[in-house]
Tab-separated table of C-alpha atoms in Angstrom:
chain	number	residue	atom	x	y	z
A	13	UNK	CA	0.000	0.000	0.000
A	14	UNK	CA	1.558	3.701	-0.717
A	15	UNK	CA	2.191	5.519	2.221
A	16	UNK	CA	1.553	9.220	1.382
A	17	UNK	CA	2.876	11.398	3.624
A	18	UNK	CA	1.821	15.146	4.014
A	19	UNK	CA	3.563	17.960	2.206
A	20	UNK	CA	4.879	20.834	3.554
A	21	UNK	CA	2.626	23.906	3.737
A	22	UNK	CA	3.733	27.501	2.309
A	23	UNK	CA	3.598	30.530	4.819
A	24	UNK	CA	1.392	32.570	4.982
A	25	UNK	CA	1.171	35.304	2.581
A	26	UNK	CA	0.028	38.012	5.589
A	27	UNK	CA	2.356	37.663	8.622
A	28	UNK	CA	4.897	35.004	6.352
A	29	UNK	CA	6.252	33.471	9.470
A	30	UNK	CA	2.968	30.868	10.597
A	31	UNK	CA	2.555	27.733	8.323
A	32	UNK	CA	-0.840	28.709	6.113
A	33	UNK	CA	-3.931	26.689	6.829
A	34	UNK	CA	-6.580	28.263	4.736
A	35	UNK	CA	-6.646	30.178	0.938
A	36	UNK	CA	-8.858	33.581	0.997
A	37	UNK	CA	-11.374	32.492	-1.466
A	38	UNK	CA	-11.453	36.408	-3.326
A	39	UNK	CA	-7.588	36.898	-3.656
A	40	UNK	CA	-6.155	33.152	-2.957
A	41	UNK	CA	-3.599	34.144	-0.758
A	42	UNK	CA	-2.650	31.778	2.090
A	43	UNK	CA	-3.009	32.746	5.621
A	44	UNK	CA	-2.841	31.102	8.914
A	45	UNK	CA	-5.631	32.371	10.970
A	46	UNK	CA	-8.574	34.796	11.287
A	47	UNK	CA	-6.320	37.033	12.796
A	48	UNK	CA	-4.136	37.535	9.456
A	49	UNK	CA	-7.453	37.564	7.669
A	50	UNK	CA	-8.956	40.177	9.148
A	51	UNK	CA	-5.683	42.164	10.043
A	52	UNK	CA	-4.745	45.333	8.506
A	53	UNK	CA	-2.864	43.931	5.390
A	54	UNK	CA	-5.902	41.930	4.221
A	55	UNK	CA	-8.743	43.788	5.768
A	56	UNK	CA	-10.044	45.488	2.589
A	57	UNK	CA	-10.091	42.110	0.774
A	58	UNK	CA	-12.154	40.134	3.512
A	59	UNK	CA	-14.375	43.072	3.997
A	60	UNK	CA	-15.292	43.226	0.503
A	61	UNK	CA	-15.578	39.224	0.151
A	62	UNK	CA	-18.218	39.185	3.305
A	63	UNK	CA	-20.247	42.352	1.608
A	64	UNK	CA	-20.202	40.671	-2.267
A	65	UNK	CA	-21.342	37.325	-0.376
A	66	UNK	CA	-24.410	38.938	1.558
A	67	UNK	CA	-24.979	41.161	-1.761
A	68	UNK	CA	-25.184	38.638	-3.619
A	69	UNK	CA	-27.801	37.104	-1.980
A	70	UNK	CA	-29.674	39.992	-2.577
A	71	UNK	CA	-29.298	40.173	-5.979
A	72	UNK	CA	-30.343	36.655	-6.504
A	73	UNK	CA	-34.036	38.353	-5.224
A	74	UNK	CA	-34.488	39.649	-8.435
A	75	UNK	CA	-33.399	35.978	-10.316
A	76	UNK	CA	-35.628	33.271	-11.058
A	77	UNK	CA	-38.071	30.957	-8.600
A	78	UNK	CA	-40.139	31.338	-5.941
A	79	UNK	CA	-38.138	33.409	-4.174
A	80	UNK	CA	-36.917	35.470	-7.013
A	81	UNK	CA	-40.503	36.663	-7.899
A	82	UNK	CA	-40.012	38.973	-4.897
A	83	UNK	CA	-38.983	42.217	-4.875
A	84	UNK	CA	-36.186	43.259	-2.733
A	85	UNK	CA	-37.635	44.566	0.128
A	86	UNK	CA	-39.755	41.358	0.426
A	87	UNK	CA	-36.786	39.479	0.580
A	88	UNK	CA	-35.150	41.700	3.022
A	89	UNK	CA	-38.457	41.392	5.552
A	90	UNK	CA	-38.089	37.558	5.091
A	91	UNK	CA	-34.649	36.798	6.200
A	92	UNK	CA	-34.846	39.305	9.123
A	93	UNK	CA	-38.127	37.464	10.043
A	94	UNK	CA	-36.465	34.302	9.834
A	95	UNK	CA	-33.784	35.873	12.440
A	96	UNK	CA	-36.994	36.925	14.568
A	97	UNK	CA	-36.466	41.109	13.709
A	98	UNK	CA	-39.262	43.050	13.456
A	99	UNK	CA	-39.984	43.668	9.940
A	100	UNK	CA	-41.503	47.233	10.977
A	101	UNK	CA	-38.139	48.329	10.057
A	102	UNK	CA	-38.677	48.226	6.497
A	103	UNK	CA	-42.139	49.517	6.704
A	104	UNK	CA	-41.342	52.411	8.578
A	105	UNK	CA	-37.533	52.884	8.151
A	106	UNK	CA	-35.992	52.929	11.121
A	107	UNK	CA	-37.579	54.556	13.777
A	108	UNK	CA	-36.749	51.975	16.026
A	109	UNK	CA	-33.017	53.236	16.320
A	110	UNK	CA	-33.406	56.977	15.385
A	111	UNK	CA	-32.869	57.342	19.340
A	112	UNK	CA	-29.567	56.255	19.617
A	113	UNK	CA	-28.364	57.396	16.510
A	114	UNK	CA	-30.135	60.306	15.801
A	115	UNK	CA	-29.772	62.376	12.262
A	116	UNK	CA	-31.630	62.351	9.143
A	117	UNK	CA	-29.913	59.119	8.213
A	118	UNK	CA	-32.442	57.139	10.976
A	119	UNK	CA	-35.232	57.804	8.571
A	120	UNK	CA	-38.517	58.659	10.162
A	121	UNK	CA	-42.578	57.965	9.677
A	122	UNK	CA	-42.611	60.500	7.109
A	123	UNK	CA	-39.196	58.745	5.439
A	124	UNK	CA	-39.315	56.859	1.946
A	125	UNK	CA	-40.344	53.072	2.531
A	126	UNK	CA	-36.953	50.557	1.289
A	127	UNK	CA	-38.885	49.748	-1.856
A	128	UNK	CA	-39.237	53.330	-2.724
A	129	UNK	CA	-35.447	53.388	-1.951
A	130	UNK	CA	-34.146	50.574	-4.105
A	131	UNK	CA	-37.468	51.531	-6.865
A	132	UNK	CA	-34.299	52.942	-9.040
A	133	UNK	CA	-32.080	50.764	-8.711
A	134	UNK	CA	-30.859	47.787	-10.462
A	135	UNK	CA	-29.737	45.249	-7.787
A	136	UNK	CA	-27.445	42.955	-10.263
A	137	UNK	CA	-24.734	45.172	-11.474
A	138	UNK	CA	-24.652	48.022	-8.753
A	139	UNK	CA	-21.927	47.843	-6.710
A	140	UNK	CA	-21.976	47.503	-2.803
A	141	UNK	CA	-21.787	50.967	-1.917
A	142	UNK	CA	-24.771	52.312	-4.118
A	143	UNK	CA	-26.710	49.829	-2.080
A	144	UNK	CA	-25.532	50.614	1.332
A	145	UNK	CA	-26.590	54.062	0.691
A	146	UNK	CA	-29.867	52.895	0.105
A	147	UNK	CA	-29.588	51.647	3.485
A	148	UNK	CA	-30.743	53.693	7.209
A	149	UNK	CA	-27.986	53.217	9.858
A	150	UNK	CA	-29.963	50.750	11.663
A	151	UNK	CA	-30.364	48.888	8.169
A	152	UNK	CA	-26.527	49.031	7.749
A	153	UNK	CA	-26.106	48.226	11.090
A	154	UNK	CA	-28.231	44.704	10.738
A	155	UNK	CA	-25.764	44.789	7.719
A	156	UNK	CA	-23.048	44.953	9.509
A	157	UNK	CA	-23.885	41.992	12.324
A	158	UNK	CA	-24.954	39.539	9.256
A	159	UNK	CA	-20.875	39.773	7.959
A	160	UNK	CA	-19.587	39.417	11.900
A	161	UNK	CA	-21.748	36.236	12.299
A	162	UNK	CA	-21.482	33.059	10.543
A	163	UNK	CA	-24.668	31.676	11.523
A	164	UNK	CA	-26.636	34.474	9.924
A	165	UNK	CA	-24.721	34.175	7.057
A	166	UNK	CA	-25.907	30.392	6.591
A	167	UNK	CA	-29.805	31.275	6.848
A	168	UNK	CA	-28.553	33.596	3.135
A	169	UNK	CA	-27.135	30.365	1.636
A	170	UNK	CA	-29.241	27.489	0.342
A	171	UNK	CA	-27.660	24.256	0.804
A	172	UNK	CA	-25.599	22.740	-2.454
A	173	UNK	CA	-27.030	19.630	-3.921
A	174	UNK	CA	-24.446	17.439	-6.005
A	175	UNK	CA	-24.933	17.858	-9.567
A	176	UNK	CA	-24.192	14.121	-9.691
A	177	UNK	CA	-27.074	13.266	-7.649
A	178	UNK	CA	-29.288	15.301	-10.223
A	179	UNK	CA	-30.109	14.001	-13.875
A	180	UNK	CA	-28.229	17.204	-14.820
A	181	UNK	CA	-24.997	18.623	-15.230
A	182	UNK	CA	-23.003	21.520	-13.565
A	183	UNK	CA	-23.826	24.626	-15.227
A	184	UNK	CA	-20.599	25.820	-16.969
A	185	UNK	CA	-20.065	29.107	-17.765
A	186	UNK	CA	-20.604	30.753	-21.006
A	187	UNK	CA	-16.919	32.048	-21.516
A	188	UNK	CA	-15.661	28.239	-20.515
A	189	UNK	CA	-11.901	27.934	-21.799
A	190	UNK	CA	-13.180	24.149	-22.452
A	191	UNK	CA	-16.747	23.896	-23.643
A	192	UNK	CA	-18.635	20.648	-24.420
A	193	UNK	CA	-18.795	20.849	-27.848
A	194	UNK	CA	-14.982	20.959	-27.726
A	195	UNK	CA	-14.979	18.165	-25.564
A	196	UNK	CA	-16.910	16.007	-27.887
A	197	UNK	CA	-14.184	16.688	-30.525
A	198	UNK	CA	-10.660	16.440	-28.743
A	199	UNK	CA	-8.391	14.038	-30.225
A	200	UNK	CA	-7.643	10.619	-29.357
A	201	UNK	CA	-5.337	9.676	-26.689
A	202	UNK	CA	-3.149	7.798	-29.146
A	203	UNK	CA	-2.909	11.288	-31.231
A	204	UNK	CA	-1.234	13.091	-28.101
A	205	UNK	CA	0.732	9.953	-26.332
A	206	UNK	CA	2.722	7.225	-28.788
A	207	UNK	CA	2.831	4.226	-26.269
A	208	UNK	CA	0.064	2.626	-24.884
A	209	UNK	CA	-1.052	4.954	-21.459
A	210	UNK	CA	-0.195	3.473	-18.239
A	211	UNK	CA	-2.554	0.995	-16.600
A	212	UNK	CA	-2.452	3.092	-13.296
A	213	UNK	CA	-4.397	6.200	-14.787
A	214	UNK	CA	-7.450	4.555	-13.425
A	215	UNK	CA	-6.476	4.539	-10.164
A	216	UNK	CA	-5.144	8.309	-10.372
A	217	UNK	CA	-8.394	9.523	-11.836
A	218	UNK	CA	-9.864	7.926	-8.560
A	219	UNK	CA	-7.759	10.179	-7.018
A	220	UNK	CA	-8.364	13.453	-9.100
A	221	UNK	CA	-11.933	12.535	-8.605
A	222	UNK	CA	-12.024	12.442	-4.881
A	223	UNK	CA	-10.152	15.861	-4.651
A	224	UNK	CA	-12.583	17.801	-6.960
A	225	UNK	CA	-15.787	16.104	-5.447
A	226	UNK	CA	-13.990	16.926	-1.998
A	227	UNK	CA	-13.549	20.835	-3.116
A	228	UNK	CA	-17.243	21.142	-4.176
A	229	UNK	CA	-18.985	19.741	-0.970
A	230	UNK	CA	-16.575	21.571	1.608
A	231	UNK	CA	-17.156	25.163	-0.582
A	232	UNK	CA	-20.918	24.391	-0.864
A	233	UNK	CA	-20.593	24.029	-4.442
A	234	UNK	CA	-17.611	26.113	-5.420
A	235	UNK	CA	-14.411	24.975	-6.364
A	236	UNK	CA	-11.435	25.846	-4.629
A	237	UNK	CA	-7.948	25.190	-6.206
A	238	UNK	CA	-5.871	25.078	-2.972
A	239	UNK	CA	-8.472	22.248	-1.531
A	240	UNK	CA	-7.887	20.205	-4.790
A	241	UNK	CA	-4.405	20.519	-4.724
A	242	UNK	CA	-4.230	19.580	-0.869
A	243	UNK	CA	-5.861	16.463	-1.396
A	244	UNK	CA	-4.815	15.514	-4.921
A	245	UNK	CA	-1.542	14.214	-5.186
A	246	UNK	CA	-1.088	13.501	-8.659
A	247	UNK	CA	-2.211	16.871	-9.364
A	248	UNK	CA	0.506	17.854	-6.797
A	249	UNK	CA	3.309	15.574	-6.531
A	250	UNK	CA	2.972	13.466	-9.479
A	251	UNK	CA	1.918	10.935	-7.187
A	252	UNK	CA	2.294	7.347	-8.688
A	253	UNK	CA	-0.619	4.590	-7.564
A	254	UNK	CA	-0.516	1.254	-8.940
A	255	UNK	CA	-3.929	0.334	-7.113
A	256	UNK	CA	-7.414	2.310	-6.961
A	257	UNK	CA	-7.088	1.264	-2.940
A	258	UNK	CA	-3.521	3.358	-2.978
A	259	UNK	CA	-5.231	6.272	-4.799
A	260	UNK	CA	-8.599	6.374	-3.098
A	261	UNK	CA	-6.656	5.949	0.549
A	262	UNK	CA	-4.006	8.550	-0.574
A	263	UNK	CA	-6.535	11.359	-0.548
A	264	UNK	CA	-8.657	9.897	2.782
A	265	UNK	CA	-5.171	9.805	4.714
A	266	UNK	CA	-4.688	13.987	3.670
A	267	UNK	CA	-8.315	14.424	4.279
A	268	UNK	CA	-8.133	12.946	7.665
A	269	UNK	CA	-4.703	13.866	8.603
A	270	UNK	CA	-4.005	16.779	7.216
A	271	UNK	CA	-4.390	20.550	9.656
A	272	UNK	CA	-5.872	22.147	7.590
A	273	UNK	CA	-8.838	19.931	6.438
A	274	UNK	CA	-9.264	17.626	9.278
A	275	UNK	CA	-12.306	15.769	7.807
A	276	UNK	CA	-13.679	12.716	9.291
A	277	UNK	CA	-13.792	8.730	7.822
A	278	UNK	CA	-17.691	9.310	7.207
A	279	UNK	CA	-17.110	12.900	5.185
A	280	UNK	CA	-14.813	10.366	3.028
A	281	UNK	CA	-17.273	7.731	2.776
A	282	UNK	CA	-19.671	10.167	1.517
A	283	UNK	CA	-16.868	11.285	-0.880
A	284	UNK	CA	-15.612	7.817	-2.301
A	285	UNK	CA	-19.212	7.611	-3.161
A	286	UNK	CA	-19.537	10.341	-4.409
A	287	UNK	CA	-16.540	9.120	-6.838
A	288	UNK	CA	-18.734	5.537	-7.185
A	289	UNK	CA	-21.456	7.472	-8.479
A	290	UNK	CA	-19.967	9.868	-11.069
A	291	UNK	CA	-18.116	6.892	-12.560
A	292	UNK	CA	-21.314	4.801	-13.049
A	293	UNK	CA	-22.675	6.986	-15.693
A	294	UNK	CA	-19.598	6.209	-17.932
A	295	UNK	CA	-20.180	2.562	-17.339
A	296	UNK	CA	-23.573	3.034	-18.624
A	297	UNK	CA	-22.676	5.219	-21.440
A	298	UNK	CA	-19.143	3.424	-22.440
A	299	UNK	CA	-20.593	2.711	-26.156
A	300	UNK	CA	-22.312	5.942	-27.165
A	301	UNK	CA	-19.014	7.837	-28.487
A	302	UNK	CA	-21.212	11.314	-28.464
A	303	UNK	CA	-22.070	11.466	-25.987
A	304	UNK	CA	-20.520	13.265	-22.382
A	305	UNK	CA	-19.959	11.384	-19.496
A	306	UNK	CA	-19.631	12.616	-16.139
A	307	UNK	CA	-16.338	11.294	-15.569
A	308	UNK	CA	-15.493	13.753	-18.948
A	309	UNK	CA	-17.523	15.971	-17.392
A	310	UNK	CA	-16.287	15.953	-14.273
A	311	UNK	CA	-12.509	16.474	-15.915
A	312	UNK	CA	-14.058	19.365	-17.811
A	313	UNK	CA	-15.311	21.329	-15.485
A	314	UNK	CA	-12.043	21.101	-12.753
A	315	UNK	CA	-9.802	21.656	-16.157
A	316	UNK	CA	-12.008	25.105	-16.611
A	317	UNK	CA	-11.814	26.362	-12.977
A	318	UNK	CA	-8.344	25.519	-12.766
A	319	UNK	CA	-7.821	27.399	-15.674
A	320	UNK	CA	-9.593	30.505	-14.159
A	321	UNK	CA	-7.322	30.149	-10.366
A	322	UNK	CA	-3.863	29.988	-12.837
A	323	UNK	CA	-4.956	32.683	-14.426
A	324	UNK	CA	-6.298	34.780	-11.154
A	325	UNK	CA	-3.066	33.094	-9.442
A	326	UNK	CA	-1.026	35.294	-12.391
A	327	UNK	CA	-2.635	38.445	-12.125
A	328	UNK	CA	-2.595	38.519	-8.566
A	329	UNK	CA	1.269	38.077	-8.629
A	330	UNK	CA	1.958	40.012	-11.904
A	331	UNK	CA	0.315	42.848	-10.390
A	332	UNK	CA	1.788	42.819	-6.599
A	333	UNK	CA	5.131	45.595	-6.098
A	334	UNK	CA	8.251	44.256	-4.870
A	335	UNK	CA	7.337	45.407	-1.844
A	336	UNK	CA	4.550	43.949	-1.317
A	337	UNK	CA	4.771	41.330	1.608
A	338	UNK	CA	2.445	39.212	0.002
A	339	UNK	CA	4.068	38.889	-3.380
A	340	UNK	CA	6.715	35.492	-2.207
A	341	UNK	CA	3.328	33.846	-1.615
A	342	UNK	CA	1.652	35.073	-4.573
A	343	UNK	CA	4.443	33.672	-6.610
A	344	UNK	CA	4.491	30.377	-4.870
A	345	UNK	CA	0.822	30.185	-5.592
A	346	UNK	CA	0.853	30.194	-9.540
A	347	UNK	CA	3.833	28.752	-9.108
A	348	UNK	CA	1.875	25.185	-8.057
A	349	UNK	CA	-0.807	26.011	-10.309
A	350	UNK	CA	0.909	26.592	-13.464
A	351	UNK	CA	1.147	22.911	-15.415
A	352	UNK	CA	-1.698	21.545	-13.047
A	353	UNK	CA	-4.458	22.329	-15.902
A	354	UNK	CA	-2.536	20.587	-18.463
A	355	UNK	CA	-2.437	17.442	-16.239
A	356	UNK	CA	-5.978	17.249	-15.683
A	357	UNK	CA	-6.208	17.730	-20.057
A	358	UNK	CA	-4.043	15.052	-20.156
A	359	UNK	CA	-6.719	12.797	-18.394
A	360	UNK	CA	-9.792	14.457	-19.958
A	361	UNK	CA	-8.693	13.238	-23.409
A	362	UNK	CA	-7.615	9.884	-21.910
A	363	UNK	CA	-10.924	9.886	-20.148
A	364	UNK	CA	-12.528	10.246	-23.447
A	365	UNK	CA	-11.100	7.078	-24.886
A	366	UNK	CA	-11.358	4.894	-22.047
A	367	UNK	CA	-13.555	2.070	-22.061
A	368	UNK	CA	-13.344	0.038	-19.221
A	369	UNK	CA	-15.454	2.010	-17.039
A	370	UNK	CA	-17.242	-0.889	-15.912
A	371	UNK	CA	-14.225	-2.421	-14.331
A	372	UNK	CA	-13.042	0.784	-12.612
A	373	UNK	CA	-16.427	0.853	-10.789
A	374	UNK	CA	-16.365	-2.799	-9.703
A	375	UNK	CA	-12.883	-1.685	-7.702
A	376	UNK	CA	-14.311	2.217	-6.639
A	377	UNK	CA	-17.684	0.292	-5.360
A	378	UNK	CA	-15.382	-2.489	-3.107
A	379	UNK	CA	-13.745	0.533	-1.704
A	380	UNK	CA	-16.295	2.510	-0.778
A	381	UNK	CA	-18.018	0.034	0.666
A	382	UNK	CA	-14.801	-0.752	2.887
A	383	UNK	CA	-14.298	3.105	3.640
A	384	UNK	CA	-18.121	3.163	4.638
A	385	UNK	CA	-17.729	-0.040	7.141
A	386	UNK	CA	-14.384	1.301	8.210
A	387	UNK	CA	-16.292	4.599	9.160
A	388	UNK	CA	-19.517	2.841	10.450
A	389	UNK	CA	-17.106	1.356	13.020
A	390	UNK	CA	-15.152	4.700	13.803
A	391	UNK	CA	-18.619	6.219	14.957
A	392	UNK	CA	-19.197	3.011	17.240
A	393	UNK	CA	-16.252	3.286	19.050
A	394	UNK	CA	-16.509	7.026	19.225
A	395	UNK	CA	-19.991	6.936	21.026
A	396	UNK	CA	-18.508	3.790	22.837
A	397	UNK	CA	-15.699	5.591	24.441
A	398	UNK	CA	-18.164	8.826	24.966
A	399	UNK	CA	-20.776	6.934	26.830
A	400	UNK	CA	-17.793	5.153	29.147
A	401	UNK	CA	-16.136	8.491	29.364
A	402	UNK	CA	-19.551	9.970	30.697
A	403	UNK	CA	-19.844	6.683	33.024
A	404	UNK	CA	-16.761	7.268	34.598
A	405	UNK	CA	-17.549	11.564	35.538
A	406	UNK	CA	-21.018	9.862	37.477
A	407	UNK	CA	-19.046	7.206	39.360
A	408	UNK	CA	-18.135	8.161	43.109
A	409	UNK	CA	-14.774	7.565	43.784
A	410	UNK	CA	-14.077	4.900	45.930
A	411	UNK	CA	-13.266	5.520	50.178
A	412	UNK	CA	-10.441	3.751	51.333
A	413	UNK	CA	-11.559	1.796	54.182
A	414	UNK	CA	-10.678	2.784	57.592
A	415	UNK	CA	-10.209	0.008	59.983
A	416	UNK	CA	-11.228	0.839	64.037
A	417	UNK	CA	-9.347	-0.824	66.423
A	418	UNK	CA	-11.786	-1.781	69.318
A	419	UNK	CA	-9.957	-0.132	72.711
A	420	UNK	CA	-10.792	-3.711	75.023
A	421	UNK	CA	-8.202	-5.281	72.334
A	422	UNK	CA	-5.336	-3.400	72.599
């Protein structure tokens, strides 16, 4: 079996003396800690990630569904309902805190109503600030606690459901570097390799596979390049795996072991099945040549986001002075990213040609099961050890027994 062992994390790109732990999802600069995030260096960065986040939200009021058939404001009084706030302070604008703050800005009785304020407007391309002045103070200031607290921020964000657990594909984007109808017409994998490709490709693909479904669940959808190339070591390393087991266990062991993802035996179950399930629908589709698979698709769309991060990744450090003190990590950054796209090419073109889909599941399915049982039994022992643990705190100690000598006897 391969023993992977964990690679050395760069510094972080803030205070460049703590090992990094995290990637800022806006600039995709390591850091170490909140502390670094939020610290003068990086402040207007995070600040303007946590606004485009909440905005964002808001602008998806005016999109499509249920909830997008309301207006703005409607939206607005539903999420603050949700967080039990009295919805009076749309209705009224905020006479509720013109005490304490006093001024104009409050808004009064007499004030306009937030529809009438946003009635102008065009929530999808105005930036932040045009909306925050359409904002009262006490509006700004509910703002304000929604980007200090995380678990406000959740009730914003619907839950991300695998597109492989959907009969549809992940949307790609219209500018894709790699769209499908270029997929259905790359060459052959004899036209770009000579010899016959190695019989371990299956077993990386496994784990190229693991890492991107890994990325998508942990980002609630999104993919994050550091995450992929964390877990991923052929994308890395040029890791070598001459078994589906060695592949599929590399990535657990750096999702389980590693500090900076931590993730537990059953969030890898879920994710070797995740794997199982994406490489079925190539099994069933191995003789229609025209069609795409997810495997392909799969491929396709890490091949297009990785694209997008090296090309971010480049800009970001193309762009940073010499004195910047984030420019070292900048340049280690593209740095790892730059031939990682033309690796996962490499295996969308071999994916293409493959045909013995139907084996590679047999092996993925055996392991996930495994992982699954393996897990199963984690959680027993875990409660196991809990409930003894908890056993042990009620149990009185013991009193050493005191022996009485009887005063006729002595």
């Amino acid at each position: 079996m391969d023993v992977f062992r964990e690679k050395k994390k760069p510094l972080c790109g803030i205070c460049e003396t703590e090992e990094s732990r995290y990637t800022c999802p806006r600039c995709n600069i390591p850091y170490c800690s909140v502390a670094c995030y939020k610290g003068e260096v990086h402040v207007g960065c995070s600040e303007d990630f946590y606004k485009e986040c909440v905005m964002t939200q808001l602008a998806a009021a005016r999109g499509g569904g249920s909830q997008g058939d309301m207006d703005v404001a409607e939206y607005l009084k539903t999420e603050l309902a949700k967080r039990g706030e009295d919805e009076s302070l749309f209705d009224q604008g905020s006479d509720g805190g013109s005490e304490e703050s006093g001024g104009e800005e409050d808004g009064d009785e007499d004030g306009p109503s937030l529809e009438e304020r946003f009635a102008d407007i065009d929530i999808a391309p105005a930036d932040t600030e045009t909306i925050l002045q359409c904002l009262t103070a006490a509006e700004r200031a509910d703002f304000e606690s929604v980007l200090k607290d995380p678990s406000k921020q959740a009730t914003l964000i619907s839950p991300w459901q695998p597109w492989w657990e959907k009969d549809e594909k992940r949307v790609l984007v219209d500018d894709s570097t790699l769209s499908l109808d270029k997929v259905l017409s790359l060459p052959h994998i004899s036209e770009l390799v000579k010899t016959k490709p190695s019989e371990s490709l299956p077993c990386h693909l496994v784990n190229i596979l693991i890492a991107y479904c890994c990325s998508l669940r942990l980002y609630n959808g999104d993919l994050n390049a550091e995450c992929v190339l964390d877990v991923s070591a052929v994308l890395s390393d040029n890791g070598v795996f001459e078994t589906v087991e060695s592949g599929l266990l590399a990535a657990v062991s750096t999702c389980t072991q590693s500090s900076s993802l931590s993730l537990s035996l059953g969030f890898c179950a879920v994710l070797a099945r995740d794997v199982e399930k994406i490489i079925s629908s190539a099994a069933r589709l191995v003789s229609d040549v025209n069609s795409v698979s997810s495997p392909v698709y799969a491929l396709t769309d890490l091949y297009n986001q990785l694209m997008s991060a090296r090309e971010l990744a480049k800009k970001a450090y193309d762009g940073s002075a010499k004195s910047d003190p984030t420019r070292s990590a900048r340049k280690a950054q593209y740095s790892r990213l730059k031939r990682v796209p033309e690796k996962v090419y490499f295996f969308l073109v071999w994916a293409r040609s493959y045909t013995e889909w139907g084996l590679l599941l047999e092996s993925v399915k055996l392991q996930a099961a495994e992982l699954s049982n393996r897990a199963e039994d984690a959680e027993v022992h875990k409660q196991a050890a809990t409930l003894a643990q908890a056993k042990l705190r009620k149990t009185p100690k013991a009193v050493p027994a005191i022996t009485v000598l009887n005063s006729d006897s002595s």
